mmCIF file of C-alpha atoms in Angstrom:
data_model
loop_
_atom_site.group_PDB
_atom_site.id
_atom_site.type_symbol
_atom_site.label_atom_id
_atom_site.label_comp_id
_atom_site.label_asym_id
_atom_site.label_seq_id
_atom_site.Cartn_x
_atom_site.Cartn_y
_atom_site.Cartn_z
ATOM 1 C CA MET A 754 189.758 185.404 104.387
ATOM 2 C CA LYS A 755 185.991 185.070 103.956
ATOM 3 C CA LYS A 756 183.541 185.779 101.154
ATOM 4 C CA VAL A 757 180.262 187.270 102.429
ATOM 5 C CA GLU A 758 177.300 186.949 100.058
ATOM 6 C CA ALA A 759 174.131 188.817 101.027
ATOM 7 C CA VAL A 760 170.797 188.548 99.217
ATOM 8 C CA ILE A 761 168.947 191.855 100.026
ATOM 9 C CA ARG A 762 166.100 194.025 98.864
ATOM 10 C CA HIS A 763 166.833 196.524 95.999
ATOM 11 C CA TYR A 764 165.982 199.663 97.981
ATOM 12 C CA LYS A 765 168.445 198.685 100.800
ATOM 13 C CA LEU A 766 171.531 198.703 98.567
ATOM 14 C CA GLU A 767 172.594 202.372 99.111
ATOM 15 C CA ASP A 768 172.104 202.051 102.874
ATOM 16 C CA VAL A 769 174.167 198.857 103.042
ATOM 17 C CA LYS A 770 176.911 200.220 100.766
ATOM 18 C CA ASP A 771 177.164 203.431 102.838
ATOM 19 C CA ALA A 772 177.255 201.471 106.118
ATOM 20 C CA LEU A 773 179.973 199.057 104.834
ATOM 21 C CA THR A 774 182.044 202.051 103.631
ATOM 22 C CA LYS A 775 181.637 203.786 106.992
ATOM 23 C CA ALA A 776 182.784 200.531 108.705
ATOM 24 C CA GLY A 777 186.028 200.621 106.643
ATOM 25 C CA ILE A 778 185.048 197.770 104.282
ATOM 26 C CA GLN A 779 185.872 198.643 100.676
ATOM 27 C CA GLY A 780 185.128 196.855 97.446
ATOM 28 C CA MET A 781 182.019 194.914 96.598
ATOM 29 C CA THR A 782 180.225 193.289 93.710
ATOM 30 C CA VAL A 783 176.495 193.681 93.191
ATOM 31 C CA SER A 784 174.358 191.481 90.923
ATOM 32 C CA GLU A 785 170.636 191.677 90.139
ATOM 33 C CA ILE A 786 169.097 188.215 90.813
ATOM 34 C CA ARG A 787 165.682 186.601 91.092
ATOM 35 C CA GLY A 788 164.618 183.927 93.518
ATOM 36 C CA PHE A 789 162.402 182.872 96.308
ATOM 37 C CA GLY A 790 162.619 181.296 99.746
ATOM 38 C CA ARG A 791 159.936 180.808 102.359
ATOM 39 C CA GLN A 792 158.153 183.755 100.787
ATOM 40 C CA ARG A 793 157.255 181.549 97.722
ATOM 41 C CA GLY A 794 156.483 184.604 95.584
ATOM 42 C CA HIS A 795 153.226 186.464 95.512
ATOM 43 C CA LYS A 796 149.965 186.704 93.541
ATOM 44 C CA GLU A 797 149.291 189.502 91.056
ATOM 45 C CA GLN A 798 146.434 190.266 88.661
ATOM 46 C CA TYR A 799 146.801 191.138 85.013
ATOM 47 C CA ARG A 800 143.706 191.903 82.966
ATOM 48 C CA GLY A 801 141.468 190.156 85.446
ATOM 49 C CA THR A 802 143.550 186.967 85.574
ATOM 50 C CA GLU A 803 145.351 186.045 88.777
ATOM 51 C CA TYR A 804 148.804 184.581 88.493
ATOM 52 C CA THR A 805 151.694 183.764 90.779
ATOM 53 C CA VAL A 806 155.068 185.505 90.529
ATOM 54 C CA ASP A 807 157.466 182.811 91.780
ATOM 55 C CA PHE A 808 160.833 184.564 91.363
ATOM 56 C CA LEU A 809 161.141 187.845 93.164
ATOM 57 C CA PRO A 810 163.764 190.473 92.232
ATOM 58 C CA LYS A 811 166.606 190.833 94.762
ATOM 59 C CA LEU A 812 170.215 191.956 94.802
ATOM 60 C CA LYS A 813 173.251 189.829 95.666
ATOM 61 C CA LEU A 814 176.065 191.720 97.359
ATOM 62 C CA GLU A 815 179.513 190.018 97.507
ATOM 63 C CA VAL A 816 182.276 191.283 99.791
ATOM 64 C CA VAL A 817 185.676 189.678 100.570
ATOM 65 C CA VAL A 818 186.967 190.471 104.070
ATOM 66 C CA ALA A 819 189.812 189.426 106.381
ATOM 67 C CA ASP A 820 188.831 187.043 109.165
ATOM 68 C CA ASP A 821 189.281 189.702 111.888
ATOM 69 C CA ILE A 822 186.553 191.972 110.477
ATOM 70 C CA LEU A 823 184.121 189.206 109.413
ATOM 71 C CA SER A 824 181.740 189.824 112.356
ATOM 72 C CA LYS A 825 181.739 193.537 111.747
ATOM 73 C CA ALA A 826 180.825 193.098 108.079
ATOM 74 C CA VAL A 827 178.040 190.553 108.832
ATOM 75 C CA GLU A 828 176.602 192.682 111.619
ATOM 76 C CA THR A 829 176.678 195.820 109.480
ATOM 77 C CA ILE A 830 174.862 194.097 106.572
ATOM 78 C CA MET A 831 172.319 192.448 108.923
ATOM 79 C CA THR A 832 171.344 195.552 110.886
ATOM 80 C CA THR A 833 171.250 197.809 107.749
ATOM 81 C CA ALA A 834 169.265 195.452 105.460
ATOM 82 C CA ARG A 835 166.748 194.317 108.089
ATOM 83 C CA THR A 836 163.163 195.601 107.737
ATOM 84 C CA GLY A 837 161.568 192.942 109.986
ATOM 85 C CA GLN A 838 159.382 191.631 107.130
ATOM 86 C CA ILE A 839 159.493 188.329 105.322
ATOM 87 C CA GLY A 840 161.842 188.532 102.382
ATOM 88 C CA ASP A 841 164.640 190.573 104.047
ATOM 89 C CA GLY A 842 167.183 188.078 102.616
ATOM 90 C CA LYS A 843 170.059 185.909 103.724
ATOM 91 C CA ILE A 844 173.803 186.129 104.369
ATOM 92 C CA PHE A 845 176.196 183.350 103.363
ATOM 93 C CA VAL A 846 179.802 183.162 104.577
ATOM 94 C CA THR A 847 182.316 180.925 102.917
ATOM 95 C CA ASP A 848 186.086 180.373 103.313
ATOM 96 C CA LEU A 849 188.371 181.654 100.614
ATOM 97 C CA GLU A 850 191.520 179.753 99.909
ATOM 98 C CA ASP A 851 193.200 182.587 98.052
ATOM 99 C CA VAL A 852 192.689 185.933 96.342
ATOM 100 C CA ILE A 853 194.939 187.218 93.630
ATOM 101 C CA ARG A 854 194.991 190.767 92.248
ATOM 102 C CA ILE A 855 195.403 190.466 88.519
ATOM 103 C CA ARG A 856 197.173 193.811 87.958
ATOM 104 C CA THR A 857 200.014 193.247 90.425
ATOM 105 C CA GLY A 858 200.070 189.551 91.132
ATOM 106 C CA GLU A 859 199.609 190.165 94.913
ATOM 107 C CA SER A 860 197.842 187.327 96.702
ATOM 108 C CA GLY A 861 196.256 186.735 100.083
ATOM 109 C CA ALA A 862 195.131 189.553 102.341
ATOM 110 C CA GLU A 863 197.266 192.065 100.415
ATOM 111 C CA ALA A 864 195.056 191.492 97.347
ATOM 112 C CA ILE A 865 191.809 192.390 99.070
#
């Protein structure tokens, strides 16, 4: 099992959610986050004073998938969230040792 974490733009959430659902991937967690990468924020003006906004608003999408559909999940997120502009985000994939469904006590792939 793998955990896929994707940092994406706010306005891409519905597109990514719909694409993952269409691909047969169900269940996800979404968090509002702030951060920066190579983009290093941007400059804005307020009442004539210029200042730098370092931390940009993004969304973090988390999905747990079986090993055999990992590439499908990553490809779906990548193609749907891509705009071609700096700041499209990142995808992180990590191994999961175990998953346990609290309600039934099921573990492993059955708990996904």
